[in-house]
Amino acid sequence: MSEATAKTTEAKAGAAFEPRIAAFVCNWCTYTGADLAGTSRIQMAPNVRVVRLPCTGRIDPMFIIKAFERGADGVIVSGCHPGDCHYSAGNYHARRRFAIFREIMSFIGIDPNRITFSWVSASEGRKWGDVVDETVSRIRGLGPFAGYKNLVEKTHAGA
Amino acid sequence: MSRIGVFVCHCGENIGRTVDVARVAEAMRGLPGVAHAVDYKYMCSDPGQAMIKQAIAEKQLTGVVVAACSPHMHEKTFRRAAAGGGINPFLCEMANVREHCSWIHEDREKATEKAIDITRMIVEKVKRNAPLTTIRIPVERRALVIGGGIAGIQAALDIADGGREVVLVEKEPSIGGHMSQLSETFPTLDCSQCILTPRMVEVFQHPRIKLLTYSEVESVEGYIGNFKVKIRKKARSIDESKCNGCGECQKTCPNRRIPSEFDQGLGKRTAIYVPFPQAVPNLPVIDREKCSYFRGKAKGSKKEVCGKCRAACGRGAILFDQEDSFVEEKVGAIVVATGYRLYEIGKEQDSELLKGYGEYGYGTIPDVIDGLQFERLASASGPTSGAIQRPSDGKVPKRIVFLQCIGSRDPAKGIEYCSKICCMYVAKHTMLYRHKVHDGQATVFYMDIRANGKGYDEFVRRAIEEDGARYVRGRVSRMYRDGDVIKVLGYDTVNGTPLSIDADMVVLATAMRPQPGIQGLAQKLSVSYDKHGFINEAHPKLRPVETNTAGVYVAGACQSPRDIPDSVAMASAAASKVLGLFSNEELEREPTVAVVNADLCTGCFHCERVCAYGAITRKEIRDRNGNLVKVVADVNKGVCQGCGTCQATCPSKSLELAGFTDDQIYAAINAFAEL
Amino acid sequence: MQELRELAKKLLAEGAVKVVVGYAEGRQGVRPIFAATPEDADKLIFDPRCVQNLATYLSPRRAHVAALGKLAVVVKGCDAMAAAGMIREAQRKRDDFVLIGVRCGGVLADPRASAAVTEATVAARCPGCEVREPKIVDHLLGPLPPAPPGASALDARIAELDAMTPEERFAFWTSELAKCVRCNACREICPMCFCVRCVCDKSQPQWIESSPHARGNLAWHMTRALHQAGRCVGCGECERACPVGIPLSLLNRKVARVVAERFDYVVSDDPEKPAPIGTYRLEDDQEFIR
């Protein structure tokens, strides 16, 4: 934790927990929709860090695992609506992949509410803001997901 | 060790107002591998870009990160600047701290923290960026056009007139398509053949068009700029080099009662025939299923049953033993223009979706015909020489009922879409009818009138106001034969009254459907099609004549119902796309494509299945003795569009999408949180 | 039994195959045997103790087996599905090998115990099996025994887990997976794990942490379950091979059920039926996407 972050946390000790959220978005719809949110000055929670990929088809479930390992409390995966994919079908493949991965996570005991899957088009700046705010407040309710990141210590402590 | 330069932009006040840009630069200076980090008022300005170029030289930067606006705004600008500074442009990326940060947050502290995170993530990514170079692919500057209707003819002529060679393939014995069957065309009522036949002759005589009629595409290999197409020339049973089209053979043919396809079954033809007098090329073809000679042979008869045409031919051009032959053509682009056919209302349908029209007698009432049949009746070259006569007894019908939307816009019958041309041609039919039968009464049942083209609505109004067509808004529930008349039971939804009309003839505006076999062709070309079989365009708004397979274009009614002006416009658009592609000897493509690690590839080909572009092919790896070691995936750089779906699908991660490699994304995720 | 031995001898004598891979008596129950001679062929057996999935010897990774020459493999239905999977995924061609199918009435949960197949002794995966008479095989031997009795214990266990809270499930799996020593036995024995380089061995970048702590183990087993979606034949060999007893079949079975429910796809021994990952339907459910 950086000094700055530490200070902020200290200043708000006992106050609201600030979730860290990673977002994996496609370049053509959601990233552009998020750009539109910017040009429209739509205010939203500052907790989300966006990773830009060409297509939801490129978004590998391992990105999500890695984000949790690195301390993310929540994840957003977002791309083009069905029928709008710039590459015609990447989002359909992603939809199947995440339909299964989400069930695996849930079965393992990772609350699926930690992840938001959404379709946000290039014209849905407002929706992007809503997805961000809604996710942040939901994750705020769920609390930190340190349990995942700290699994390493758990094993070693147990060993 | 990387030497990354970070340039944080104030964007005037746009970023600086909310984000402490100096602190962002300061934070970046503390990262390993960052050799230089500064902030500046306007990075995109000339002095800003000059700063980047100068820093690349002075600090020997190996990568550049510009923390400013969206890459959609200025990625090109800064990549050009980076290239100007002497490094590969793909070593430069943007961190979006304006649209994704300063403009959407008010809390300066939190926005600054976020801007630091965003920039750090991109810095970590750029450390792992590799230099990429534009891909160049040689282009075979010849085109294949599939389908010789008006769309195919227009595309072929435009490309050929543009200076490039064209191979035009038509599966029927003559080019011309449905347009050659039409009587007169809306909204001008000019004669279809008068405007079409000169174009057909032009195709035939064009020095740069190679015309292959009675031929079909057998297989397609390759990719944009480099297709190899195998074409089956079906046996005409005619020596094309000897035949002079004199027509003596047809005169002697004993089978004279075969329903003519060109006349939609209303006229007759012989077994050896030219489909219509203006056919191009003017060469006959033997219909082997109907010809006595071939039927006799098929039955096993040792003696020749017939052979009159061969005897009649003064040039020895009849070749009963001719076989299908194949030609191979190398082309750089393909235009699909296979056109349409009409919904047949009969009981037997070729698709599970379609139901047929039992309420209209499943096509068994002889004086219930479709729009194309009416065209033939109205055509001067048709079976009645242009006289409107009913098929059953040749009487001139005094009352004709026209029904629109038969099959179209009727999900219950399997088709939701509007066939687009029917409103117009029905109006045209009522006019042609009145012009020929002055005391005739045309009644039209319609759902809405969609006359949205130049001069179209005026045309429909003319049919109603000047030519006396009676338009009834409503549907017909049932039709049956009652002696000499057809009882048409319908409902007038404007007046709210049921109607019973006695008609002498009924014309159904049946739905337009894609040609049979279009799915097979689409699969050969690896282009997608909708559930009805219409070819999908690459983008419904912005790429209407391209398909999702690079180098394959689409024109006319094989993409969706189209009238002649639309088909011609699409064909010209496709031709201009082809000519654009052919304007350079080499094709340049973005280098952000997938690359296979052949050592690691297991050859499961999940990637091949997810690729929407058919960019993944199978490559055999052989040892030095030529023994097959394994088969691996290979990406065709000319075809790959860089979506990366293959990489996420590959279980062993043996493919990498350049510009978005696992290493780069991993680094960005790792930098997500500062530890 | 005699039928199997005669067939094996005939195939060897005719030179149709070099080796018949089947089951024979071993010191601890049944073991695989590579029969290349008539004497060896006479040792072949098949009974409910034959739990091993011998199709794994067809894996292209086992070059030492391929070097023996053309194989005939004795397969139960589940094993035949693995052979079909390798064909489906372009790893082997159908005429590369001979499949000797055996009609199956279920195998034992504990192959070392010589017992009849009853509701108490049957392997958890067997009840409800739909491939007791594999279709893809070249030969199909033996009479069809009665169907395995009872209901799958796996399904019951999955229902229990599904009823837990996420926290309870997380505690269950992290404690199970904390035991994993990353010996990779689950992967090595799996007939459908045939990557030249497994993703868990990828080091640049290292998506899956290599040291055996619960976090890396979780990443590994989640990823493996994902990679097996629509591919796992449910033979249970991963779990049998696991030296620390992690109930991997639960995970695989759960995924198979998700795939069946969502995509209407059940793994079969039809090599032409494409897996659900790699394709899609426009109308796939997307209730989890907002």
Coordinates of N, CA, C and O in Angstrom, one line a residue, chain A residues 1-2 4-5 8 12 18 20-25 27-28 30-64 66-67 70-74 83-91 93-94 97 128 149, chain B residues 14 23 69-73 75 79 93-96 98-100 102-107 109-111 113-115 117-118 120-121 125 538-541 543 548 609-613 641-651 653 656-657 660-662 665-666 668-675:
Chain A
M1 N 0.8 -1.2 0.0 CA 0.0 0.0 0.0 C 0.9 1.2 0.0 O 1.8 1.3 0.8
S2 N 0.5 2.2 -0.9 CA 1.4 3.4 -0.9 C 1.1 4.3 0.3 O 0.1 4.1 1.0
A4 N 0.2 7.3 0.2 CA -1.0 8.1 0.0 C -2.3 7.3 0.3 O -3.2 7.7 1.0
T5 N -2.2 6.1 -0.2 CA -3.4 5.2 0.0 C -3.6 5.0 1.5 O -4.7 5.0 2.1
T8 N -5.1 7.9 3.2 CA -6.6 8.0 2.9 C -7.3 7.0 3.8 O -8.3 7.3 4.4
K12 N -10.0 7.8 6.9 CA -11.4 7.3 6.9 C -11.5 6.0 7.8 O -12.3 5.2 7.5
E18 N -13.4 1.3 0.7 CA -13.4 1.7 -0.7 C -13.0 0.5 -1.6 O -11.9 0.0 -1.6
R20 N -11.9 -1.9 -4.5 CA -11.0 -1.8 -5.7 C -11.6 -2.7 -6.8 O -11.8 -3.9 -6.5
I21 N -11.9 -2.2 -7.9 CA -12.6 -2.9 -8.9 C -11.9 -2.9 -10.3 O -11.5 -1.8 -10.7
A22 N -11.6 -4.0 -10.8 CA -11.0 -4.1 -12.2 C -12.1 -4.3 -13.2 O -13.0 -5.1 -13.0
A23 N -11.9 -3.6 -14.3 CA -12.9 -3.7 -15.4 C -12.2 -4.2 -16.7 O -11.2 -3.6 -17.0
F24 N -12.7 -5.2 -17.3 CA -12.2 -5.7 -18.6 C -13.3 -5.4 -19.6 O -14.4 -5.9 -19.5
V25 N -12.9 -4.5 -20.5 CA -13.9 -4.1 -21.5 C -13.4 -4.1 -22.9 O -12.2 -4.1 -23.1
N27 N -12.9 -2.7 -26.7 CA -12.5 -1.5 -27.3 C -13.6 -0.7 -28.0 O -13.7 0.5 -27.9
W28 N -14.5 -1.5 -28.6 CA -15.4 -0.8 -29.6 C -16.7 -0.3 -29.0 O -17.2 0.7 -29.4
T30 N -17.9 -0.9 -25.1 CA -17.9 -0.4 -23.7 C -16.8 0.7 -23.5 O -17.1 1.7 -22.8
Y31 N -15.6 0.5 -24.0 CA -14.6 1.5 -23.8 C -15.0 2.8 -24.4 O -14.9 3.9 -23.8
T32 N -15.6 2.7 -25.6 CA -16.1 3.9 -26.2 C -17.3 4.5 -25.5 O -17.5 5.7 -25.3
G33 N -18.1 3.6 -24.9 CA -19.2 4.1 -24.0 C -18.7 4.8 -22.8 O -19.3 5.8 -22.4
A34 N -17.6 4.3 -22.3 CA -17.0 4.9 -21.1 C -16.4 6.3 -21.5 O -16.4 7.2 -20.7
D35 N -15.9 6.3 -22.7 CA -15.4 7.6 -23.2 C -16.6 8.6 -23.3 O -16.4 9.8 -22.9
L36 N -17.7 8.1 -23.8 CA -18.9 9.0 -23.9 C -19.3 9.5 -22.5 O -19.7 10.7 -22.4
A37 N -19.2 8.6 -21.5 CA -19.6 9.0 -20.2 C -18.7 10.2 -19.8 O -19.1 11.1 -19.2
G38 N -17.4 10.1 -20.2 CA -16.5 11.2 -19.9 C -16.9 12.5 -20.6 O -17.0 13.5 -20.0
T39 N -17.1 12.4 -21.9 CA -17.4 13.6 -22.6 C -18.7 14.2 -22.2 O -18.9 15.4 -22.3
S40 N -19.6 13.3 -21.7 CA -20.9 13.8 -21.1 C -20.8 14.2 -19.7 O -21.8 14.6 -19.1
R41 N -19.6 14.1 -19.1 CA -19.3 14.5 -17.7 C -20.2 13.8 -16.7 O -20.7 14.4 -15.8
I42 N -20.5 12.5 -17.0 CA -21.3 11.7 -16.1 C -20.5 11.3 -14.9 O -19.5 10.6 -15.1
Q43 N -20.9 11.7 -13.8 CA -20.0 11.5 -12.6 C -20.3 10.1 -12.1 O -21.4 9.6 -12.0
M44 N -19.2 9.4 -11.7 CA -19.4 8.0 -11.1 C -18.3 7.7 -10.1 O -17.3 8.5 -10.0
A45 N -18.5 6.6 -9.4 CA -17.5 6.3 -8.4 C -16.1 6.1 -9.0 O -16.0 5.5 -10.1
P46 N -15.1 6.5 -8.3 CA -13.7 6.4 -8.8 C -13.0 5.1 -8.5 O -11.8 5.1 -8.6
N47 N -13.7 4.1 -8.3 CA -13.1 2.8 -7.8 C -12.7 1.8 -8.9 O -12.1 0.8 -8.6
V48 N -13.0 2.2 -10.1 CA -12.9 1.2 -11.2 C -11.6 1.5 -12.0 O -11.4 2.6 -12.4
R49 N -10.8 0.5 -12.3 CA -9.7 0.6 -13.2 C -9.9 -0.2 -14.4 O -10.1 -1.5 -14.3
V50 N -9.9 0.4 -15.6 CA -10.3 -0.2 -16.8 C -9.1 -0.8 -17.6 O -8.0 -0.2 -17.7
V51 N -9.2 -2.1 -18.0 CA -8.2 -2.7 -18.9 C -8.9 -2.8 -20.3 O -10.0 -3.5 -20.4
R52 N -8.3 -2.2 -21.3 CA -8.9 -2.2 -22.6 C -8.5 -3.4 -23.4 O -7.3 -3.6 -23.5
L53 N -9.4 -4.2 -23.9 CA -9.1 -5.3 -24.8 C -9.8 -5.1 -26.1 O -10.8 -4.3 -26.2
P54 N -9.4 -5.7 -27.2 CA -10.1 -5.4 -28.5 C -11.5 -5.9 -28.4 O -12.4 -5.3 -29.0
C55 N -11.8 -7.0 -27.7 CA -13.1 -7.6 -27.8 C -13.3 -8.4 -26.6 O -12.4 -8.9 -26.0
T56 N -14.6 -8.6 -26.2 CA -14.9 -9.5 -25.1 C -14.4 -10.9 -25.3 O -14.1 -11.6 -24.4
G57 N -14.3 -11.2 -26.6 CA -13.8 -12.5 -27.0 C -12.3 -12.7 -26.5 O -11.9 -13.9 -26.3
R58 N -11.6 -11.6 -26.3 CA -10.2 -11.7 -25.8 C -10.1 -11.8 -24.3 O -9.1 -12.1 -23.8
I59 N -11.3 -11.6 -23.6 CA -11.2 -11.6 -22.2 C -11.2 -13.0 -21.6 O -12.1 -13.7 -21.8
D60 N -10.1 -13.3 -21.0 CA -9.9 -14.7 -20.5 C -10.3 -14.7 -19.0 O -10.0 -13.8 -18.3
P61 N -11.0 -15.8 -18.6 CA -11.3 -15.9 -17.2 C -10.1 -15.8 -16.3 O -10.3 -15.4 -15.1
M62 N -9.0 -16.1 -16.8 CA -7.8 -16.0 -16.0 C -7.5 -14.5 -15.6 O -6.8 -14.3 -14.6
F63 N -8.0 -13.6 -16.4 CA -7.8 -12.2 -16.0 C -8.5 -11.9 -14.7 O -8.0 -11.2 -13.9
I64 N -9.7 -12.5 -14.6 CA -10.5 -12.3 -13.4 C -9.8 -12.9 -12.2 O -9.7 -12.3 -11.1
K66 N -6.7 -13.5 -11.8 CA -5.5 -12.7 -11.5 C -5.9 -11.4 -10.8 O -5.3 -11.0 -9.8
A67 N -7.0 -10.8 -11.2 CA -7.4 -9.5 -10.6 C -7.8 -9.8 -9.1 O -7.3 -9.0 -8.2
R70 N -4.7 -10.2 -7.1 CA -4.0 -9.0 -6.9 C -4.8 -8.0 -6.0 O -4.4 -6.9 -5.8
G71 N -5.9 -8.5 -5.4 CA -6.6 -7.7 -4.4 C -7.8 -7.0 -4.9 O -8.3 -6.2 -4.2
A72 N -8.3 -7.3 -6.1 CA -9.6 -6.7 -6.5 C -10.7 -7.2 -5.6 O -10.7 -8.4 -5.2
D73 N -11.6 -6.3 -5.3 CA -12.8 -6.7 -4.5 C -13.9 -7.1 -5.4 O -14.9 -7.8 -5.0
G74 N -13.8 -6.6 -6.6 CA -14.9 -6.9 -7.6 C -14.3 -6.7 -9.0 O -13.3 -6.2 -9.2
G83 N -25.2 -9.0 -31.2 CA -25.5 -8.5 -32.5 C -24.6 -7.2 -32.9 O -24.6 -6.9 -34.1
D84 N -24.0 -6.6 -31.9 CA -23.2 -5.4 -32.2 C -21.7 -5.6 -32.2 O -21.0 -4.7 -32.4
C85 N -21.3 -6.9 -32.0 CA -19.8 -7.1 -31.9 C -19.1 -6.6 -33.1 O -19.5 -7.0 -34.2
H86 N -18.1 -5.9 -32.9 CA -17.3 -5.3 -34.0 C -16.7 -6.5 -34.8 O -16.4 -6.4 -36.0
Y87 N -16.4 -7.6 -34.1 CA -15.9 -8.8 -34.8 C -16.9 -9.8 -35.0 O -16.6 -11.0 -35.0
S88 N -18.1 -9.4 -35.0 CA -19.3 -10.2 -35.3 C -19.8 -11.2 -34.3 O -20.9 -11.3 -34.0
A89 N -18.8 -11.9 -33.6 CA -19.3 -13.0 -32.7 C -18.5 -13.1 -31.5 O -18.7 -14.0 -30.7
G90 N -17.5 -12.3 -31.2 CA -16.6 -12.5 -30.1 C -17.4 -12.4 -28.8 O -17.2 -13.2 -27.8
N91 N -18.4 -11.6 -28.7 CA -19.2 -11.5 -27.5 C -20.1 -12.7 -27.2 O -20.3 -13.1 -26.1
H93 N -19.1 -15.8 -28.0 CA -18.2 -16.8 -27.4 C -17.9 -16.4 -26.0 O -17.8 -17.3 -25.1
A94 N -17.7 -15.1 -25.7 CA -17.4 -14.7 -24.3 C -18.6 -15.0 -23.4 O -18.4 -15.5 -22.3
R97 N -18.4 -18.6 -22.5 CA -17.3 -18.9 -21.6 C -17.6 -18.4 -20.2 O -17.4 -19.1 -19.2
W128 N -23.0 3.0 -18.6 CA -21.7 2.7 -18.0 C -21.5 3.3 -16.6 O -21.1 2.6 -15.7
K149 N -7.2 -13.0 -1.8 CA -5.8 -12.6 -1.9 C -4.9 -13.3 -0.8 O -3.8 -13.7 -1.0
Chain B
N14 N -8.7 20.6 -18.5 CA -9.6 19.5 -18.5 C -9.1 18.4 -17.6 O -9.9 17.7 -17.0
R23 N 1.7 15.3 -9.7 CA 1.9 14.2 -8.8 C 1.9 12.8 -9.6 O 2.6 11.9 -9.2
C69 N -5.9 12.0 -23.1 CA -7.3 11.6 -23.4 C -7.5 10.2 -23.8 O -6.6 9.4 -23.6
S70 N -8.6 9.9 -24.5 CA -8.8 8.5 -24.9 C -8.0 8.2 -26.1 O -7.7 9.0 -27.0
P71 N -7.5 6.9 -26.1 CA -6.7 6.5 -27.3 C -7.6 6.7 -28.6 O -7.0 6.8 -29.7
H72 N -8.9 6.6 -28.5 CA -9.7 6.8 -29.7 C -9.5 8.2 -30.2 O -9.8 8.5 -31.4
M73 N -9.1 9.1 -29.3 CA -8.9 10.5 -29.7 C -7.5 10.7 -30.4 O -7.4 11.2 -31.5
E75 N -4.5 8.4 -30.2 CA -3.5 7.3 -30.2 C -2.7 7.4 -31.5 O -1.5 7.3 -31.5
R79 N 1.3 8.0 -31.7 CA 2.1 6.9 -32.3 C 2.9 7.5 -33.5 O 4.0 7.1 -33.7
E93 N 1.7 4.0 -26.1 CA 0.3 3.9 -25.8 C -0.2 5.0 -25.0 O 0.6 5.8 -24.4
M94 N -1.5 5.1 -24.9 CA -2.1 6.2 -24.1 C -2.8 5.7 -22.8 O -3.4 4.6 -22.8
A95 N -2.6 6.5 -21.7 CA -3.4 6.2 -20.5 C -4.5 7.2 -20.5 O -4.2 8.4 -20.5
N96 N -5.7 6.7 -20.4 CA -6.9 7.6 -20.5 C -7.2 8.2 -19.2 O -8.0 7.7 -18.4
R98 N -8.5 11.4 -18.9 CA -9.5 12.4 -19.1 C -10.9 11.8 -19.1 O -11.6 11.9 -18.1
E99 N -11.3 11.2 -20.2 CA -12.6 10.6 -20.3 C -12.9 9.6 -19.2 O -14.0 9.6 -18.6
H100 N -11.8 8.8 -18.8 CA -12.0 7.8 -17.8 C -11.7 8.3 -16.4 O -11.6 7.5 -15.5
S102 N -10.6 12.4 -15.2 CA -10.8 13.7 -14.7 C -12.2 14.2 -15.0 O -12.8 15.0 -14.3
W103 N -12.8 13.8 -16.1 CA -14.1 14.3 -16.5 C -15.3 13.6 -15.7 O -16.4 14.0 -15.7
I104 N -15.0 12.5 -15.0 CA -16.1 11.7 -14.4 C -15.9 11.7 -12.9 O -16.7 11.1 -12.2
H105 N -14.9 12.4 -12.4 CA -14.8 12.5 -10.9 C -14.5 13.9 -10.4 O -14.0 14.7 -11.2
E106 N -14.9 14.2 -9.2 CA -14.8 15.5 -8.7 C -13.7 15.5 -7.6 O -13.0 16.5 -7.4
D107 N -13.6 14.5 -6.8 CA -12.7 14.4 -5.7 C -11.3 14.4 -6.2 O -10.8 13.4 -6.9
E109 N -8.3 14.2 -4.8 CA -7.5 13.1 -4.3 C -7.7 11.8 -4.9 O -6.8 11.1 -5.4
K110 N -9.0 11.4 -5.0 CA -9.3 10.1 -5.6 C -9.0 10.0 -7.1 O -8.6 9.0 -7.6
A111 N -9.3 11.2 -7.7 CA -9.0 11.2 -9.2 C -7.6 11.1 -9.4 O -7.1 10.4 -10.4
E113 N -5.3 9.6 -7.5 CA -4.9 8.2 -7.2 C -5.3 7.3 -8.4 O -4.5 6.5 -8.8
K114 N -6.5 7.6 -8.9 CA -6.9 6.7 -10.0 C -6.0 7.0 -11.2 O -5.6 6.0 -12.0
A115 N -5.7 8.2 -11.5 CA -4.9 8.6 -12.7 C -3.5 7.9 -12.5 O -3.0 7.4 -13.5
D117 N -2.9 5.1 -11.0 CA -3.1 3.7 -11.2 C -3.3 3.4 -12.7 O -2.6 2.5 -13.3
I118 N -4.1 4.2 -13.4 CA -4.3 4.1 -14.8 C -3.0 4.1 -15.6 O -2.7 3.3 -16.4
R120 N 0.1 3.9 -14.4 CA 1.0 2.8 -14.0 C 0.7 1.5 -14.8 O 1.5 0.8 -15.3
M121 N -0.6 1.2 -14.9 CA -1.0 0.0 -15.6 C -0.6 0.0 -17.1 O -0.1 -1.0 -17.6
K125 N 2.3 -2.2 -19.1 CA 1.9 -2.9 -20.4 C 3.0 -2.5 -21.4 O 3.5 -3.4 -22.1
A538 N -21.1 -7.1 -43.3 CA -20.1 -7.1 -42.2 C -20.6 -6.1 -41.1 O -20.4 -6.3 -39.9
H539 N -21.3 -5.1 -41.5 CA -21.9 -4.1 -40.5 C -23.1 -3.6 -41.2 O -23.1 -3.1 -42.3
P540 N -24.3 -3.6 -40.5 CA -25.5 -3.2 -41.1 C -25.6 -1.7 -41.5 O -26.3 -1.4 -42.4
K541 N -24.8 -0.9 -40.9 CA -24.8 0.5 -41.3 C -23.5 0.9 -42.0 O -23.6 1.5 -43.1
R543 N -20.8 -1.0 -43.1 CA -20.1 -1.9 -44.1 C -21.2 -2.7 -44.8 O -21.1 -4.0 -44.7
N548 N -18.2 -10.6 -43.5 CA -17.2 -10.8 -42.5 C -16.0 -11.5 -43.0 O -15.0 -11.7 -42.2
R609 N -12.4 -22.9 -34.6 CA -13.9 -22.9 -34.5 C -14.4 -21.5 -34.1 O -15.5 -21.1 -34.5
V610 N -13.7 -20.8 -33.2 CA -14.2 -19.5 -32.8 C -13.9 -18.4 -33.8 O -14.5 -17.3 -33.7
C611 N -13.0 -18.6 -34.7 CA -12.6 -17.5 -35.6 C -13.8 -17.2 -36.5 O -14.2 -18.0 -37.3
A612 N -14.3 -16.0 -36.5 CA -15.4 -15.6 -37.3 C -15.0 -15.3 -38.7 O -15.8 -15.1 -39.6
Y613 N -13.7 -15.3 -39.0 CA -13.2 -14.8 -40.3 C -12.5 -16.0 -41.0 O -12.0 -15.8 -42.1
Q641 N -8.5 -10.3 -38.0 CA -9.0 -9.0 -37.7 C -8.5 -8.5 -36.3 O -8.7 -7.4 -36.0
G642 N -7.9 -9.4 -35.6 CA -7.3 -9.0 -34.3 C -8.3 -8.9 -33.1 O -8.1 -8.1 -32.2
C643 N -9.3 -9.8 -33.1 CA -10.2 -9.7 -32.0 C -9.7 -10.5 -30.7 O -10.0 -10.1 -29.6
G644 N -8.9 -11.5 -31.0 CA -8.3 -12.2 -29.9 C -9.1 -13.3 -29.2 O -8.7 -13.9 -28.2
T645 N -10.2 -13.6 -29.8 CA -11.1 -14.6 -29.3 C -10.4 -16.0 -29.3 O -10.5 -16.8 -28.4
C646 N -9.5 -16.2 -30.3 CA -8.7 -17.4 -30.3 C -7.8 -17.6 -29.1 O -7.7 -18.6 -28.6
Q647 N -7.2 -16.4 -28.7 CA -6.3 -16.5 -27.6 C -6.9 -16.9 -26.3 O -6.5 -17.7 -25.6
A648 N -8.1 -16.3 -26.1 CA -8.8 -16.6 -24.8 C -9.3 -18.0 -24.9 O -9.5 -18.6 -23.8
T649 N -9.6 -18.5 -26.1 CA -10.1 -19.9 -26.2 C -9.0 -20.9 -26.1 O -9.3 -22.0 -25.6
C650 N -7.8 -20.6 -26.5 CA -6.7 -21.6 -26.5 C -6.4 -22.1 -25.1 O -6.1 -21.3 -24.3
P651 N -6.6 -23.4 -24.9 CA -6.4 -23.8 -23.5 C -4.9 -23.7 -23.0 O -4.7 -23.5 -21.9
K653 N -2.7 -21.5 -24.3 CA -2.2 -20.1 -24.6 C -1.1 -20.2 -25.6 O 0.0 -19.7 -25.3
E656 N -0.9 -15.8 -29.5 CA -0.9 -14.5 -28.8 C -1.4 -13.4 -29.8 O -1.1 -13.5 -31.0
L657 N -2.2 -12.5 -29.3 CA -2.6 -11.4 -30.2 C -1.6 -10.3 -30.0 O -1.5 -9.7 -28.9
F660 N -1.8 -7.1 -27.7 CA -2.6 -7.5 -26.5 C -2.2 -8.8 -26.0 O -3.0 -9.7 -25.8
T661 N -0.9 -9.1 -25.9 CA -0.4 -10.4 -25.5 C -0.7 -10.6 -24.0 O -1.0 -9.7 -23.2
D662 N -0.7 -11.9 -23.6 CA -0.9 -12.3 -22.2 C 0.1 -11.5 -21.3 O -0.3 -11.1 -20.2
I665 N -1.2 -7.9 -20.8 CA -2.4 -7.8 -20.0 C -2.1 -8.2 -18.6 O -2.5 -7.6 -17.6
Y666 N -1.3 -9.3 -18.4 CA -0.9 -9.7 -17.1 C -0.2 -8.6 -16.3 O -0.5 -8.3 -15.1
A668 N -0.5 -5.4 -16.8 CA -1.4 -4.4 -16.5 C -2.3 -4.7 -15.3 O -2.5 -3.9 -14.4
I669 N -2.7 -6.0 -15.2 CA -3.5 -6.4 -14.1 C -2.7 -6.4 -12.8 O -3.1 -6.0 -11.8
N670 N -1.4 -6.9 -13.0 CA -0.5 -6.9 -11.8 C -0.3 -5.5 -11.3 O -0.2 -5.3 -10.1
A671 N -0.3 -4.5 -12.2 CA -0.1 -3.1 -11.8 C -1.4 -2.4 -11.3 O -1.4 -1.3 -10.8
F672 N -2.5 -3.2 -11.3 CA -3.8 -2.7 -10.9 C -3.7 -2.2 -9.4 O -4.2 -1.2 -9.1
A673 N -3.0 -3.0 -8.6 CA -2.9 -2.6 -7.2 C -1.4 -2.4 -6.9 O -0.6 -3.2 -7.4
E674 N -1.1 -1.3 -6.3 CA 0.3 -1.1 -5.9 C 0.5 -1.9 -4.6 O -0.2 -1.8 -3.7
L675 N 1.6 -2.7 -4.6 CA 1.8 -3.5 -3.4 C 2.9 -2.9 -2.6 O 3.8 -2.3 -3.0

